[in-house]
mmCIF file of C-alpha atoms in Angstrom:
data_model
loop_
_atom_site.group_PDB
_atom_site.id
_atom_site.type_symbol
_atom_site.label_atom_id
_atom_site.label_comp_id
_atom_site.label_asym_id
_atom_site.label_seq_id
_atom_site.Cartn_x
_atom_site.Cartn_y
_atom_site.Cartn_z
ATOM 1 C CA MET A 28 16.547 8.116 -4.694
ATOM 2 C CA LYS A 29 15.950 4.779 -3.034
ATOM 3 C CA LEU A 30 16.889 3.875 0.503
ATOM 4 C CA SER A 31 19.742 1.604 -0.623
ATOM 5 C CA GLU A 32 21.258 4.518 -2.563
ATOM 6 C CA ILE A 33 21.346 6.935 0.366
ATOM 7 C CA LYS A 34 22.834 4.244 2.598
ATOM 8 C CA SER A 35 25.604 3.658 0.069
ATOM 9 C CA LYS A 36 26.319 7.380 -0.276
ATOM 10 C CA LEU A 37 26.312 7.967 3.496
ATOM 11 C CA LYS A 38 29.074 5.359 3.922
ATOM 12 C CA ALA A 39 31.366 7.456 1.710
ATOM 13 C CA LEU A 40 30.666 10.869 3.315
ATOM 14 C CA ASP A 41 32.309 12.734 6.192
ATOM 15 C CA THR A 42 29.494 15.278 6.521
ATOM 16 C CA ILE A 43 25.862 15.546 5.431
ATOM 17 C CA ALA A 44 24.371 18.523 3.628
ATOM 18 C CA PHE A 45 20.902 18.963 2.133
ATOM 19 C CA GLN A 46 20.383 21.578 -0.573
ATOM 20 C CA LEU A 47 17.019 23.177 -1.280
ATOM 21 C CA PRO A 48 15.765 23.633 -4.862
ATOM 22 C CA ASN A 49 16.732 27.344 -4.751
ATOM 23 C CA GLY A 50 20.370 26.382 -4.062
ATOM 24 C CA THR A 51 20.530 27.294 -0.373
ATOM 25 C CA LEU A 52 21.641 24.691 2.125
ATOM 26 C CA VAL A 53 19.534 23.468 5.018
ATOM 27 C CA PRO A 54 21.308 24.867 8.106
ATOM 28 C CA ARG A 55 24.062 22.521 9.297
ATOM 29 C CA HIS A 56 22.419 22.076 12.705
ATOM 30 C CA PHE A 57 19.378 20.254 11.246
ATOM 31 C CA HIS A 58 17.983 17.106 12.841
ATOM 32 C CA VAL A 59 16.390 14.155 11.090
ATOM 33 C CA THR A 60 13.425 13.903 13.447
ATOM 34 C CA GLU A 61 11.669 11.044 11.661
ATOM 35 C CA VAL A 62 12.513 8.140 9.394
ATOM 36 C CA GLY A 63 9.414 6.175 8.567
ATOM 37 C CA LYS A 64 7.254 4.492 6.001
ATOM 38 C CA ILE A 65 4.255 6.338 4.608
ATOM 39 C CA THR A 66 1.601 4.435 2.707
ATOM 40 C CA LYS A 67 -1.174 5.973 0.692
ATOM 41 C CA ASP A 68 -4.178 4.072 -0.616
ATOM 42 C CA PHE A 69 -6.391 6.051 -2.970
ATOM 43 C CA ILE A 70 -8.599 6.010 -6.038
ATOM 44 C CA ASP A 71 -7.499 8.168 -8.945
ATOM 45 C CA CYS A 72 -9.900 10.254 -11.045
ATOM 46 C CA GLY A 73 -10.264 7.347 -13.483
ATOM 47 C CA GLY A 74 -11.509 5.003 -10.756
ATOM 48 C CA THR A 75 -8.310 2.941 -10.405
ATOM 49 C CA VAL A 76 -7.397 1.875 -6.864
ATOM 50 C CA ARG A 77 -3.764 2.684 -6.160
ATOM 51 C CA HIS A 78 -1.257 2.020 -3.387
ATOM 52 C CA GLU A 79 1.926 4.006 -2.863
ATOM 53 C CA ALA A 80 4.639 3.642 -0.248
ATOM 54 C CA VAL A 81 7.665 5.856 0.397
ATOM 55 C CA VAL A 82 10.335 6.203 3.035
ATOM 56 C CA ASN A 83 9.913 9.570 4.724
ATOM 57 C CA PHE A 84 12.686 11.665 6.247
ATOM 58 C CA GLN A 85 11.671 14.742 8.201
ATOM 59 C CA LEU A 86 14.326 17.453 8.473
ATOM 60 C CA TRP A 87 14.000 19.982 11.261
ATOM 61 C CA GLU A 88 16.155 22.762 12.587
ATOM 62 C CA ALA A 89 16.150 24.165 16.084
ATOM 63 C CA ASN A 90 18.256 26.516 18.157
ATOM 64 C CA ASP A 91 20.724 23.712 18.779
ATOM 65 C CA TYR A 92 23.511 25.330 16.739
ATOM 66 C CA ASP A 93 26.184 22.955 18.033
ATOM 67 C CA HIS A 94 24.356 19.884 16.735
ATOM 68 C CA ARG A 95 25.749 18.143 13.653
ATOM 69 C CA LEU A 96 24.272 14.926 12.329
ATOM 70 C CA HIS A 97 27.063 12.686 11.101
ATOM 71 C CA PRO A 98 26.601 10.184 8.261
ATOM 72 C CA GLU A 99 27.165 7.124 10.479
ATOM 73 C CA LYS A 100 24.470 8.316 12.910
ATOM 74 C CA LEU A 101 21.906 8.799 10.131
ATOM 75 C CA LEU A 102 22.842 5.389 8.744
ATOM 76 C CA LYS A 103 22.115 3.814 12.156
ATOM 77 C CA ILE A 104 18.748 5.607 12.343
ATOM 78 C CA ILE A 105 17.851 4.360 8.853
ATOM 79 C CA GLU A 106 18.850 0.761 9.640
ATOM 80 C CA LEU A 107 16.937 0.795 12.942
ATOM 81 C CA SER A 108 13.853 2.095 11.132
ATOM 82 C CA GLN A 109 14.200 -0.557 8.433
ATOM 83 C CA ASN A 110 14.412 -3.354 10.985
ATOM 84 C CA ILE A 111 11.645 -2.222 13.307
ATOM 85 C CA LEU A 112 9.210 -0.890 10.677
ATOM 86 C CA ASP A 113 10.014 -3.543 8.034
ATOM 87 C CA ILE A 114 10.831 -0.921 5.392
ATOM 88 C CA ASP A 115 11.713 -2.140 1.906
ATOM 89 C CA ASP A 116 14.030 -0.416 -0.553
ATOM 90 C CA LEU A 117 11.563 2.375 -1.345
ATOM 91 C CA GLU A 118 11.880 5.840 -2.840
ATOM 92 C CA ILE A 119 12.668 8.571 -0.308
ATOM 93 C CA GLU A 120 10.479 11.599 0.279
ATOM 94 C CA VAL A 121 11.853 14.420 2.434
ATOM 95 C CA GLU A 122 9.743 16.834 4.481
ATOM 96 C CA TYR A 123 11.208 20.201 5.379
ATOM 97 C CA GLN A 124 9.608 23.210 7.034
ATOM 98 C CA GLY A 125 9.394 26.358 4.904
ATOM 99 C CA ASP A 126 6.290 28.534 5.014
ATOM 100 C CA THR A 127 4.515 25.192 5.383
ATOM 101 C CA ILE A 128 5.751 21.618 5.277
ATOM 102 C CA GLY A 129 7.294 21.016 1.865
ATOM 103 C CA LYS A 130 7.664 17.562 0.371
ATOM 104 C CA TYR A 131 10.635 16.857 -1.850
ATOM 105 C CA ASN A 132 12.211 14.060 -3.832
ATOM 106 C CA LEU A 133 15.859 13.321 -3.113
ATOM 107 C CA ASP A 134 18.877 13.292 -5.406
ATOM 108 C CA PHE A 135 22.656 13.561 -4.933
ATOM 109 C CA ASP A 136 25.198 15.694 -6.806
ATOM 110 C CA GLY A 137 28.353 14.062 -5.441
ATOM 111 C CA ASN A 138 28.579 16.407 -2.439
ATOM 112 C CA ASN A 139 25.079 17.362 -1.295
ATOM 113 C CA PHE A 140 21.747 15.630 -1.068
ATOM 114 C CA LEU A 141 19.430 17.646 -3.276
ATOM 115 C CA LEU A 142 15.832 18.292 -2.287
ATOM 116 C CA THR A 143 14.073 18.335 -5.649
ATOM 117 C CA THR A 144 10.567 19.572 -6.290
ATOM 118 C CA LYS A 145 7.608 17.253 -6.560
ATOM 119 C CA GLN A 146 4.739 17.822 -8.961
ATOM 120 C CA THR A 147 1.134 16.727 -8.992
ATOM 121 C CA ASN A 148 -0.072 14.729 -11.979
ATOM 122 C CA CYS A 149 -3.190 13.085 -13.369
ATOM 123 C CA LEU A 150 -2.685 9.324 -13.164
ATOM 124 C CA ALA A 151 -5.658 8.555 -15.408
ATOM 125 C CA LYS A 152 -5.027 10.761 -18.434
ATOM 126 C CA ASP A 153 -6.402 8.101 -20.780
ATOM 127 C CA ASN A 154 -9.705 7.996 -18.825
ATOM 128 C CA CYS A 155 -9.959 11.778 -18.520
ATOM 129 C CA GLY A 156 -9.397 12.522 -22.200
ATOM 130 C CA ILE A 157 -6.135 14.359 -21.560
ATOM 131 C CA PRO A 158 -3.722 13.842 -24.448
ATOM 132 C CA THR A 159 -0.366 12.443 -23.416
ATOM 133 C CA GLU A 160 1.328 14.615 -26.011
ATOM 134 C CA LYS A 161 0.440 17.899 -27.602
ATOM 135 C CA PRO A 162 -1.348 17.333 -30.931
ATOM 136 C CA ARG A 163 0.613 18.419 -33.986
ATOM 137 C CA ILE A 164 -1.204 20.607 -36.472
ATOM 138 C CA ARG A 165 0.105 21.634 -39.880
ATOM 139 C CA LEU A 166 -0.226 25.351 -40.579
ATOM 140 C CA SER A 167 -1.181 24.525 -44.157
ATOM 141 C CA ASP A 168 -4.209 22.595 -42.841
ATOM 142 C CA LEU A 169 -5.301 25.580 -40.768
ATOM 143 C CA GLN A 170 -5.038 27.918 -43.729
ATOM 144 C CA LYS A 171 -7.164 25.629 -45.920
ATOM 145 C CA LYS A 172 -9.963 25.422 -43.339
ATOM 146 C CA SER A 173 -10.132 29.132 -42.539
ATOM 147 C CA ALA A 174 -10.910 31.550 -45.321
ATOM 148 C CA CYS A 175 -12.244 34.340 -43.103
ATOM 149 C CA CYS A 176 -9.398 36.717 -43.845
ATOM 150 C CA GLU A 177 -9.456 36.454 -47.623
ATOM 151 C CA PRO A 178 -10.507 39.646 -49.374
ATOM 152 C CA SER A 179 -13.732 38.118 -50.679
ATOM 153 C CA SER A 180 -14.693 36.445 -47.362
ATOM 154 C CA GLY A 181 -16.692 39.400 -46.070
ATOM 155 C CA CYS A 182 -15.101 39.310 -42.603
ATOM 156 C CA CYS A 183 -13.671 42.852 -42.762
#
């Protein structure tokens, strides 16, 4: 989800809820402790220099059980961050504390913001010799090449 999308959705909501990948909701007394821009400059395993930038939201919960973040307040925090940090309409990454800090993508189901899992990936599959799709092999070709189990093959 991009920043423009969450801003649009926040304008139509009365309350905010974030749902973890396992279906449980982040406790209602969460805080958004950070809205920022994270940039990452790196070289992939194929030697290509890459640059990534995301908007980062950090969700945190404390013992402040009476706290409720309202959509208009989060919208103001986002707009302030955009203006001061010169943040473009980037994809959003959400950090949330589990056993360790988890990083999630963000989606929306019409009611809740969904924290969706992120996966690692090889960005240079063509340079590493990793096929982009599983090779297809005909069983008839395998049977022609392998005669080890024929009665006269001597394998038994």
